[in-house]
XYZ file of C-alpha atoms in Angstrom:
685
model
C 74.295 -1.928 49.971
C 74.843 1.276 48.630
C 73.436 0.002 45.347
C 69.737 -0.373 47.137
C 70.114 3.153 48.844
C 70.814 4.888 45.160
C 68.678 2.797 43.174
C 65.872 3.517 45.969
C 67.169 7.481 45.479
C 66.394 6.987 41.578
C 62.848 5.300 42.243
C 60.904 8.413 44.262
C 62.804 10.948 42.375
C 60.824 9.587 39.402
C 57.923 9.893 41.298
C 57.971 13.004 42.074
C 58.969 14.242 38.307
C 55.862 12.355 37.733
C 53.134 13.639 40.295
C 55.099 17.189 39.091
C 54.287 16.265 35.647
C 50.439 15.030 35.902
C 49.820 18.284 38.036
C 51.071 20.264 35.513
C 48.320 18.560 33.191
C 45.743 18.828 35.735
C 45.799 22.823 35.430
C 46.447 23.069 32.293
C 42.801 20.986 31.573
C 41.753 23.410 33.709
C 42.899 25.639 32.391
C 41.217 24.602 28.727
C 38.124 23.982 30.224
C 37.789 27.233 31.621
C 38.456 28.978 28.266
C 36.203 27.140 26.020
C 32.681 27.801 29.714
C 30.280 29.427 27.755
C 29.127 33.088 29.129
C 26.591 34.197 30.942
C 22.390 33.841 29.777
C 20.707 30.946 27.212
C 22.889 31.275 24.293
C 20.990 31.567 20.505
C 20.194 29.007 18.364
C 22.294 27.571 15.764
C 21.677 27.923 12.315
C 20.612 24.892 10.100
C 24.005 23.445 9.130
C 23.139 23.443 5.072
C 22.490 18.638 4.059
C 20.713 19.556 0.822
C 17.969 18.213 2.658
C 20.085 14.732 3.567
C 18.913 14.947 7.316
C 17.722 16.720 9.437
C 18.419 17.482 12.604
C 18.298 14.049 14.952
C 21.287 15.308 17.185
C 19.706 17.993 18.919
C 20.421 21.753 18.483
C 24.338 22.410 18.052
C 25.285 25.012 20.529
C 28.499 25.551 22.414
C 29.728 22.714 24.065
C 28.852 22.328 28.015
C 30.702 20.402 30.694
C 29.606 18.212 33.798
C 31.016 18.035 36.556
C 32.115 14.625 38.640
C 28.799 15.912 41.071
C 26.380 15.899 37.670
C 28.026 12.549 36.059
C 27.054 9.897 39.533
C 23.792 12.174 39.650
C 23.286 11.215 35.958
C 24.849 7.615 37.016
C 21.952 7.889 40.010
C 19.043 8.773 38.167
C 19.694 6.282 35.435
C 20.593 3.451 36.871
C 18.477 3.865 40.472
C 15.483 1.866 39.315
C 17.397 -0.955 36.380
C 16.233 -3.684 38.080
C 12.703 -3.158 37.289
C 10.723 -5.864 35.473
C 6.431 -6.264 34.565
C 6.421 -8.530 37.877
C 8.834 -5.609 40.217
C 7.846 -2.403 39.669
C 4.179 -2.750 38.423
C 0.349 -3.158 39.597
C -1.533 -5.135 38.080
C -4.519 -4.856 39.592
C -5.173 -1.781 38.459
C -6.137 -2.906 35.167
C -8.181 -6.350 36.145
C -10.972 -4.566 34.716
C -9.371 -3.515 31.840
C -6.300 -1.901 29.845
C -7.497 1.769 30.334
C -4.696 4.735 28.925
C -5.575 7.788 30.966
C -4.333 12.030 30.367
C -3.379 13.917 32.618
C -5.162 17.331 31.877
C -3.005 20.160 30.337
C -1.965 22.945 33.071
C -2.785 26.514 31.534
C -0.163 27.483 29.997
C 2.038 23.688 29.446
C 3.885 24.414 26.570
C 3.344 20.758 24.333
C 6.396 20.447 21.502
C 4.503 19.382 17.911
C 6.061 16.005 17.857
C 4.455 14.805 21.761
C 0.595 16.871 20.949
C 0.497 13.748 18.203
C 1.309 11.363 20.574
C -1.475 12.654 23.045
C -3.590 12.747 20.026
C -2.673 8.429 19.451
C -3.128 8.386 22.532
C -6.541 9.989 23.029
C -7.854 8.499 20.111
C -7.191 5.162 20.524
C -9.054 2.452 21.602
C -8.231 2.435 25.603
C -8.885 6.644 26.375
C -10.524 6.659 29.330
C -11.058 10.140 31.080
C -11.332 7.810 34.574
C -8.785 8.091 36.467
C -9.836 5.892 39.003
C -9.969 3.001 36.211
C -6.763 3.879 35.126
C -4.066 0.795 34.247
C -1.470 3.800 32.443
C -0.864 6.141 32.887
C 0.734 8.837 30.472
C 1.809 12.484 30.966
C 0.855 15.731 29.932
C 4.184 17.137 30.573
C 6.656 17.568 27.093
C 9.567 14.503 28.019
C 10.476 14.078 24.113
C 12.737 16.694 24.158
C 15.296 15.974 27.473
C 18.599 17.967 26.061
C 19.494 20.900 27.994
C 20.606 22.938 24.999
C 17.289 22.371 22.963
C 14.672 24.368 22.783
C 12.317 22.006 23.307
C 13.431 21.421 26.180
C 11.221 21.819 29.337
C 11.936 22.833 33.240
C 11.367 22.124 36.283
C 9.774 18.725 35.209
C 11.289 16.137 38.330
C 9.544 19.193 40.953
C 5.745 19.027 38.346
C 6.434 15.210 38.133
C 6.403 14.545 41.875
C 3.334 16.864 42.811
C 0.646 14.996 40.857
C -1.180 12.900 42.734
C -1.313 9.552 40.882
C 2.447 9.591 40.118
C 3.601 7.450 42.802
C 6.666 6.574 42.224
C 6.117 6.254 39.020
C 4.889 3.104 39.062
C 2.086 2.315 36.002
C 3.776 5.376 34.161
C 4.634 5.956 31.263
C 7.033 8.191 30.074
C 7.482 8.535 25.900
C 11.167 10.018 25.566
C 13.796 10.761 22.253
C 16.605 12.450 22.823
C 18.474 12.424 26.110
C 21.775 13.350 27.705
C 23.361 16.371 26.123
C 27.729 17.505 24.340
C 29.529 15.963 24.960
C 28.591 12.482 26.819
C 25.004 12.788 25.354
C 24.363 9.798 28.831
C 21.342 8.665 28.779
C 19.390 10.996 31.289
C 16.074 12.765 31.487
C 16.744 15.079 34.022
C 14.316 13.260 36.476
C 13.926 10.393 38.220
C 11.981 7.354 35.994
C 11.436 6.112 38.841
C 9.534 2.672 38.460
C 7.579 4.068 35.048
C 8.284 2.527 31.291
C 10.161 4.306 29.208
C 9.538 4.451 25.622
C 12.535 5.678 24.396
C 14.605 6.351 21.273
C 17.968 5.035 20.986
C 18.088 3.574 23.744
C 21.462 0.913 24.939
C 20.544 -2.114 25.556
C 23.397 -1.910 29.283
C 20.387 0.976 30.343
C 17.217 -1.259 28.906
C 14.899 -2.695 31.306
C 13.993 -5.636 29.024
C 10.105 -7.212 29.039
C 9.777 -3.358 30.676
C 10.451 -0.399 28.634
C 10.201 -0.351 24.680
C 12.182 0.958 22.762
C 10.671 3.106 20.054
C 12.194 4.977 16.082
C 13.144 7.270 16.283
C 10.596 10.210 14.050
C 11.442 13.362 13.041
C 8.503 16.902 13.871
C 7.987 16.577 10.242
C 6.779 12.983 10.905
C 2.767 12.915 10.453
C 0.065 11.944 13.528
C -2.034 9.339 10.817
C -2.079 7.494 7.474
C 2.036 8.141 6.828
C 3.387 7.867 2.765
C 3.595 4.518 1.108
C 6.291 2.051 0.898
C 7.968 2.158 -2.007
C 8.159 -0.223 -3.190
C 6.983 -0.625 -5.850
C 7.642 -4.302 -8.088
C 9.039 -7.195 -6.667
C 10.847 -8.437 -9.840
C 13.586 -10.806 -9.287
C 16.109 -10.028 -9.577
C 15.478 -6.769 -7.713
C 18.233 -4.729 -9.694
C 19.301 -0.797 -7.899
C 21.693 1.153 -9.476
C 23.584 1.472 -6.723
C 24.728 -1.043 -3.790
C 24.982 1.445 -0.493
C 24.904 4.966 0.278
C 24.262 6.438 2.762
C 24.988 10.672 2.664
C 24.584 12.941 6.522
C 27.009 14.850 8.945
C 30.362 12.941 10.471
C 31.255 14.397 13.266
C 35.171 15.616 13.576
C 35.683 14.773 17.690
C 33.530 13.617 19.916
C 30.919 9.786 20.396
C 30.068 8.977 17.587
C 33.185 10.526 15.501
C 34.606 7.213 14.734
C 32.533 5.062 12.283
C 31.255 8.336 10.129
C 34.857 9.835 9.372
C 36.040 6.345 8.537
C 33.633 5.651 5.827
C 36.040 7.448 3.421
C 37.153 3.536 2.983
C 34.268 2.173 1.163
C 32.796 5.114 -0.332
C 34.401 3.514 -4.846
C 32.529 6.848 -6.016
C 30.210 4.111 -8.140
C 27.949 1.358 -6.512
C 28.936 2.431 -3.107
C 28.673 5.452 -2.590
C 29.161 6.775 1.003
C 28.983 10.560 1.659
C 29.178 12.918 4.584
C 30.010 16.547 5.943
C 31.949 18.734 8.343
C 30.117 21.520 7.335
C 28.177 21.887 10.343
C 27.753 24.048 13.401
C 28.889 28.073 13.672
C 32.921 26.562 14.202
C 33.013 23.548 11.570
C 35.736 25.455 10.049
C 38.049 25.621 13.579
C 38.220 22.001 13.737
C 38.098 20.840 9.974
C 40.250 18.413 8.968
C 42.416 17.778 5.495
C 39.151 15.348 4.174
C 36.837 18.946 4.962
C 36.272 20.768 1.724
C 37.139 17.362 -0.625
C 33.713 15.942 1.180
C 31.496 18.760 0.829
C 32.929 19.572 -2.797
C 30.943 16.125 -3.318
C 28.563 16.281 -1.216
C 26.758 18.575 -2.456
C 26.845 16.311 -6.284
C 24.650 14.063 -4.958
C 21.015 14.338 -4.195
C 20.083 12.238 -1.207
C 16.247 11.084 -1.731
C 18.004 9.551 -5.908
C 20.394 7.734 -3.337
C 17.538 7.178 -1.363
C 15.678 5.611 -3.798
C 17.876 3.861 -6.341
C 19.349 1.818 -4.248
C 19.952 -1.508 -2.241
C 21.178 -1.271 0.776
C 21.625 1.691 2.397
C 23.563 2.247 5.913
C 22.576 3.814 9.069
C 25.592 4.614 11.137
C 25.113 5.956 14.666
C 25.293 9.656 14.904
C 25.963 11.548 18.387
C 23.493 8.640 19.758
C 22.593 5.362 19.418
C 19.369 5.974 16.488
C 19.520 8.359 13.828
C 16.739 9.003 11.239
C 18.387 7.123 8.631
C 16.703 4.468 9.827
C 12.507 5.038 9.493
C 13.936 7.044 6.005
C 15.232 3.774 4.468
C 12.463 1.581 5.632
C 10.062 3.892 3.860
C 11.937 3.528 0.581
C 13.213 -0.529 0.217
C 16.231 -0.031 0.916
C 17.045 -2.361 3.188
C 18.546 -0.740 6.491
C 22.787 -2.023 7.073
C 22.662 -0.706 10.840
C 25.995 -0.046 12.554
C 25.561 1.069 15.935
C 26.751 -0.623 18.546
C 24.563 -1.705 21.578
C 21.233 -0.371 19.653
C 18.636 -1.706 21.337
C 16.360 -2.069 18.625
C 13.035 0.058 17.881
C 9.758 -3.093 19.018
C 12.921 -5.628 19.619
C 10.634 -7.431 21.981
C 8.264 -8.320 19.023
C 9.923 -7.370 15.729
C 12.596 -9.933 14.485
C 14.660 -7.625 12.820
C 17.521 -10.293 10.945
C 13.974 -10.466 8.287
C 14.250 -6.650 7.273
C 17.852 -5.608 8.267
C 21.519 -6.552 7.659
C 22.945 -6.134 12.047
C 26.815 -5.183 11.254
C 29.049 -4.251 13.614
C 31.103 -0.491 14.062
C 34.617 -2.280 14.241
C 34.207 -4.476 11.391
C 32.967 -1.197 8.830
C 35.496 -2.599 6.256
C 33.125 -6.164 5.634
C 30.574 -4.180 5.466
C 30.425 -3.986 1.310
C 31.282 -7.765 1.180
C 28.463 -8.763 3.407
C 26.325 -6.345 0.754
C 27.813 -8.408 -2.507
C 27.646 -11.698 -0.683
C 22.849 -11.676 -0.251
C 21.585 -12.837 -3.105
C 18.642 -12.532 -5.226
C 15.892 -13.779 -3.398
C 16.879 -13.009 0.576
C 16.933 -9.132 -1.084
C 13.983 -9.973 -2.439
C 13.120 -10.640 0.915
C 13.582 -8.769 2.817
C 12.623 -5.445 0.908
C 9.290 -6.723 1.086
C 9.707 -6.924 4.461
C 10.650 -3.661 4.954
C 8.153 -2.621 3.118
C 5.206 -4.529 5.781
C 7.151 -3.444 8.704
C 7.134 0.854 7.564
C 3.776 -0.073 7.035
C 2.385 -1.288 9.888
C 4.568 0.110 12.571
C 6.229 3.389 11.294
C 4.635 4.960 8.698
C 2.525 7.810 11.843
C 3.314 8.788 14.837
C -0.150 6.494 16.208
C 1.192 3.526 14.657
C 4.159 4.507 16.595
C 2.456 5.287 19.913
C -0.578 2.367 18.916
C 2.343 -0.605 18.900
C 3.966 0.747 21.940
C 0.610 0.407 23.820
C -0.497 -3.144 22.372
C 2.663 -4.137 23.427
C 2.509 -3.329 26.830
C -1.333 -4.197 26.756
C 0.676 -8.298 25.695
C 2.597 -9.043 28.813
C -0.672 -7.272 31.098
C -2.901 -10.345 30.015
C -0.333 -12.298 28.637
C -3.229 -15.604 28.879
C -3.786 -13.154 25.223
C -1.161 -11.685 23.586
C 0.071 -12.396 20.363
C 2.457 -14.720 19.821
C 5.830 -13.628 16.837
C 4.369 -14.999 13.665
C 1.283 -12.446 13.764
C 3.674 -9.647 14.741
C 6.719 -9.456 12.014
C 3.603 -11.579 9.569
C 1.090 -9.899 7.601
C -0.890 -7.991 8.278
C 1.358 -7.536 11.788
C 0.170 -7.292 15.222
C -2.347 -4.080 14.873
C -4.674 -6.083 13.685
C -4.881 -9.635 14.513
C -6.601 -9.706 18.018
C -5.757 -11.534 20.442
C -9.227 -11.187 21.727
C -10.462 -13.205 19.101
C -7.810 -16.162 19.844
C -3.885 -16.370 19.858
C -3.872 -19.232 17.846
C -2.909 -18.317 14.613
C -4.315 -21.090 12.841
C -8.210 -19.220 13.835
C -7.136 -15.796 11.685
C -6.966 -16.248 7.847
C -4.263 -15.145 7.467
C -1.422 -17.296 8.407
C -2.987 -20.649 6.622
C -0.415 -21.091 4.085
C 2.527 -20.356 6.147
C 1.593 -22.817 8.423
C 0.758 -25.393 5.960
C -2.459 -25.578 7.046
C -6.071 -24.798 5.663
C -9.614 -23.195 6.395
C -12.537 -25.193 7.139
C -14.658 -27.401 4.691
C -18.308 -25.827 5.890
C -19.796 -23.047 5.656
C -22.499 -20.445 7.818
C -24.466 -19.309 6.057
C -26.373 -15.748 7.619
C -29.306 -14.349 5.760
C -30.230 -10.940 7.064
C -34.678 -10.266 6.883
C -35.504 -7.014 6.980
C -39.162 -7.781 5.732
C -41.555 -9.341 7.609
C -42.818 -12.765 5.691
C -46.165 -13.005 4.567
C -45.506 -14.973 1.771
C -44.528 -18.596 0.928
C -43.465 -17.508 -2.614
C -41.161 -14.407 -0.811
C -37.330 -14.890 -2.130
C -36.470 -15.695 1.615
C -37.208 -19.305 1.637
C -35.862 -20.228 -1.826
C -33.102 -19.107 -0.691
C -32.691 -20.976 2.289
C -33.122 -24.026 0.664
C -30.788 -23.574 -1.682
C -28.195 -22.862 0.652
C -29.471 -26.183 2.872
C -28.779 -28.191 -0.638
C -24.732 -27.573 -0.456
C -23.016 -30.081 1.089
C -20.777 -27.926 2.434
C -23.395 -25.982 4.379
C -22.868 -26.547 8.125
C -26.639 -24.751 8.836
C -28.332 -21.495 8.763
C -28.344 -18.669 11.473
C -30.823 -15.657 10.109
C -31.268 -12.075 11.792
C -33.994 -11.634 11.789
C -34.259 -6.919 11.688
C -37.487 -6.510 11.050
C -39.605 -4.453 13.433
C -42.410 -7.575 13.203
C -41.980 -11.174 15.158
C -39.991 -12.988 14.199
C -42.989 -16.718 12.828
C -43.411 -19.543 14.596
C -40.487 -22.318 12.750
C -43.500 -23.756 11.737
C -43.553 -20.938 8.758
C -40.100 -21.839 7.717
C -38.660 -24.540 5.138
C -37.555 -27.855 6.410
C -33.617 -28.652 5.670
C -31.913 -30.732 6.457
C -28.904 -28.407 8.392
C -29.162 -26.401 11.079
C -31.305 -23.712 11.049
C -31.304 -20.903 13.815
C -33.291 -17.288 13.702
C -31.566 -14.586 16.399
C -33.530 -11.192 17.409
C -31.321 -8.136 16.539
C -32.139 -6.205 19.617
C -30.620 -3.036 17.987
C -32.067 -3.261 14.240
C -28.780 -1.691 12.931
C -27.217 -2.941 9.928
C -24.071 -3.026 11.339
C -25.659 -5.745 12.908
C -25.489 -8.468 10.622
C -21.495 -8.286 11.548
C -22.045 -8.955 14.822
C -19.328 -12.585 15.853
C -22.522 -14.293 17.392
C -21.224 -17.018 19.310
C -23.499 -19.303 16.911
C -21.227 -19.182 14.082
C -18.382 -21.615 14.760
C -17.289 -22.639 11.005
C -13.769 -19.724 9.872
C -16.595 -19.167 6.567
C -19.553 -17.203 6.845
C -22.106 -16.949 4.034
C -23.768 -13.721 4.702
C -26.196 -13.375 1.944
C -29.552 -10.393 1.542
C -32.765 -11.903 1.901
C -33.713 -11.198 -1.756
C -30.628 -13.187 -3.370
C -31.303 -15.410 -6.058
C -28.219 -18.229 -6.246
C -29.199 -22.353 -7.408
C -26.733 -24.736 -4.718
C -24.603 -24.785 -7.568
C -23.027 -20.983 -7.557
C -22.401 -20.807 -3.478
C -20.290 -24.602 -4.001
C -18.935 -22.891 -6.654
C -17.927 -19.627 -4.599
C -17.196 -21.470 -1.456
C -14.118 -23.391 -3.626
C -12.973 -20.335 -5.113
C -13.316 -19.149 -1.199
C -11.399 -21.461 0.078
C -8.680 -20.526 -1.793
C -8.710 -17.080 -1.128
C -9.733 -16.321 2.303
C -8.184 -13.955 3.636
C -10.438 -12.265 1.098
C -14.174 -11.358 -0.508
C -14.584 -13.836 -2.619
C -18.857 -13.334 -4.719
C -20.716 -12.083 -6.770
C -21.817 -8.386 -6.848
C -19.842 -6.510 -7.120
C -19.414 -2.390 -7.441
C -17.425 0.080 -8.280
C -15.874 3.280 -6.635
C -14.615 6.315 -8.079
C -12.846 9.951 -7.943
C -15.528 12.608 -9.637
C -12.999 14.529 -10.709
C -15.747 16.973 -11.588
C -16.745 17.449 -8.110
C -14.359 16.343 -6.553
C -15.270 13.936 -4.779
C -15.464 10.493 -4.762
C -18.417 8.472 -7.033
C -20.477 4.659 -6.241
C -21.318 3.246 -9.322
C -23.478 -0.048 -10.106
C -22.719 0.103 -13.385
C -21.556 -3.289 -14.985
C -18.234 -2.644 -16.348
C -14.618 -4.545 -17.348
C -12.999 -3.366 -13.760
C -15.293 -3.290 -9.507
C -13.499 -2.968 -6.496
C -16.189 -3.990 -3.658
C -17.904 -7.090 -3.602
C -21.223 -6.605 -2.016
C -21.871 -8.326 0.716
C -25.053 -9.034 -0.120
C -23.724 -12.650 -1.616
C -20.159 -13.182 -0.793
C -17.917 -15.747 1.601
C -15.879 -14.370 3.746
C -13.452 -15.494 7.362
C -15.168 -15.458 10.535
C -12.650 -12.742 11.679
C -13.762 -10.182 9.806
C -17.437 -9.795 12.132
C -15.369 -9.763 15.050
C -12.315 -6.529 13.571
C -15.481 -4.902 12.208
C -17.416 -4.561 15.626
C -14.338 -4.529 18.208
C -11.656 -2.558 15.339
C -13.644 -0.174 13.457
C -14.116 3.335 14.941
C -17.566 3.427 16.547
C -17.790 6.818 15.226
C -18.220 5.045 11.348
C -20.078 2.390 12.490
C -23.114 5.149 13.889
C -22.224 6.519 10.102
C -23.998 3.425 8.946
C -26.298 2.647 11.387
C -27.389 6.383 10.832
C -27.730 5.747 7.075
C -29.645 2.833 7.012
C -26.821 1.576 4.352
C -22.914 1.307 3.052
C -22.547 -1.964 5.632
C -20.787 -3.495 2.931
C -18.982 -0.610 1.998
C -17.197 -0.349 4.668
C -16.887 -4.186 4.688
C -15.016 -4.010 2.559
C -12.313 -0.901 2.855
C -12.310 -2.962 5.962
C -10.209 -6.069 4.730
C -8.538 -4.467 2.296
C -6.946 -1.691 4.098
C -5.764 -5.332 6.106
C -5.276 -7.215 3.300
C -3.219 -5.021 0.613
C -6.065 -7.023 -1.620
C -9.106 -6.393 -4.041
C -11.822 -9.019 -3.073
C -12.760 -11.600 -5.867
C -15.894 -11.508 -8.010
C -16.610 -14.897 -9.045
C -19.557 -15.063 -12.106
C -22.631 -16.867 -11.793
C -24.876 -18.603 -14.720
C -27.432 -16.276 -14.599
C -27.032 -13.515 -13.958
C -27.830 -12.237 -9.920
C -30.793 -10.090 -9.340
C -31.247 -7.101 -6.859
C -35.209 -7.861 -6.530
C -36.104 -3.969 -6.043
C -38.518 -4.727 -2.779
C -40.293 -1.998 -1.043
C -41.158 -3.957 2.496
C -43.229 -1.803 5.141
C -40.010 -2.181 6.229
C -37.950 0.474 8.830
C -34.606 -1.081 8.109
C -35.692 -2.069 4.414
C -32.554 -1.016 1.509
C -32.422 1.706 -0.527
C -33.871 0.955 -4.078
C -30.757 1.962 -5.278
C -29.009 -0.602 -3.238
C -26.776 2.883 -1.635
C -26.817 6.066 -1.444
C -24.719 7.914 -4.699
């Protein structure tokens, strides 16, 4: 019994000592926090650290660190997870989208400041085909309040967002709203809190964690810099498809190293796989105001080696580029690697990759594990040359299709949401992950890949073995010897001709059926209602064949020439294939583009006065091209075939194909009384 009492007394004493020790540690922690508390008032931004152009400020400004209280952390958790279960069927009003998919942007408040990046986002929506200025017909709403940077330490941070959003008359707890965000949270936790309750709004967010991502509701977007172009963008750097795809370096990285805090583990360990030869992993801890206070024994040596290598030279001469997480999961390194045709090796556990709902990243990147850093060299060396080439080609396709500009990022986001709403007219994974990409394959035309000109080879299919001839008629029918009648007879004799359609775009009424020659195939005359030049490419329902033979009324072709061109087209169904070729060139003296019809050994387009193309391009021409371009063609009453050539080449990244003929293609210079007749020189110079 005495031994038991002594045991209890000793246990109680030990517990008391532990409590005292724990209290001592707590007091010390509080004193440390108080000693690091920032001074009152706003603190000016830190000077930009030296990075030799290697890494932009993807982690936000480097200001004095702030700590969050337990209450603030609870509020953050509440805001992030409040609507975590939102999905399209629970937090989206489909009734607003029954008529059409339209996007309404709230008008900005007077004096409202908007960052350059958010201005580009709003401009992309404003120039999209979905923009509406009537909120009553809107399916989706976009804030005019800049929500891209929600780091409270950032100079781009917009205060009072919560009150301003709640005051919107159509906010409705965020339902049918889309919120764009690049940066959320701040030091030290870098949580995904935006500082306001997004409610039932969808998030188009960078650096999003899979645990907080709401599948098929939110959209993961890439982190892009303020210098990212609004439109256009630079082309990818893959200039040759040689095998083996040899480059000087196997794996490279150049960027900041964090000595403490979130995101420091992986970058602090990169020196283990750096060999100074074909594995170049460079880091610097020389960033921020207090870097010297925290530097470790490797800082000076790392900084010296860091400045010896040029980042662009590394980027464009390496097979693989390491993309480790920073303070946040996403990194500018991701887009930089894609553009450079440097295969990304991702080390960012838990990152929901950009547009992962539609993009298969296994075809363009190596997805690694931060915990297995030492295995990265052997993984990259195990990839064979053929696979390297395929991965590299896919990086270029994805960069050019979805990431090279802010407009493409925004339009891809909108198209993903649109596909969710109109599930009966949504793109397949094949359309998103194969040329020409989801933005050029309009599901309103079809959701069946075999009806597009791009996928025959991938699917083991072939286009139909017949065509529809579409003849543009702009002159009145006055003589049985007119070229259009001879053309109809010659085309109708082709064993591949399914039907002939005459687009009657003359001011005078079309002649009766008895005036047209008897032919063995159906002959349909369509009255042009608007009688415009762009009308020749309207996707008429009567055109059911894959191939369209576009003809001017004065084209002179034999049946054999028609058959030969069609056989060639069936081998290249995604291209324009025809006879009359032209060239455009840059006139350095006049500082403008020129156009020539001279016969040379080079050409850049094939005119649609005698050419085959896939009928999908009629739909794309009519429903995809900006209306201002179509209006320009109609105003000039010319140049529609130039616009069609540029459209097809922009979509396919391929040139047209010119076929030769036994006798020279004749372009009869006919001066007719028809208002829409062509100019005698063929096109405006």
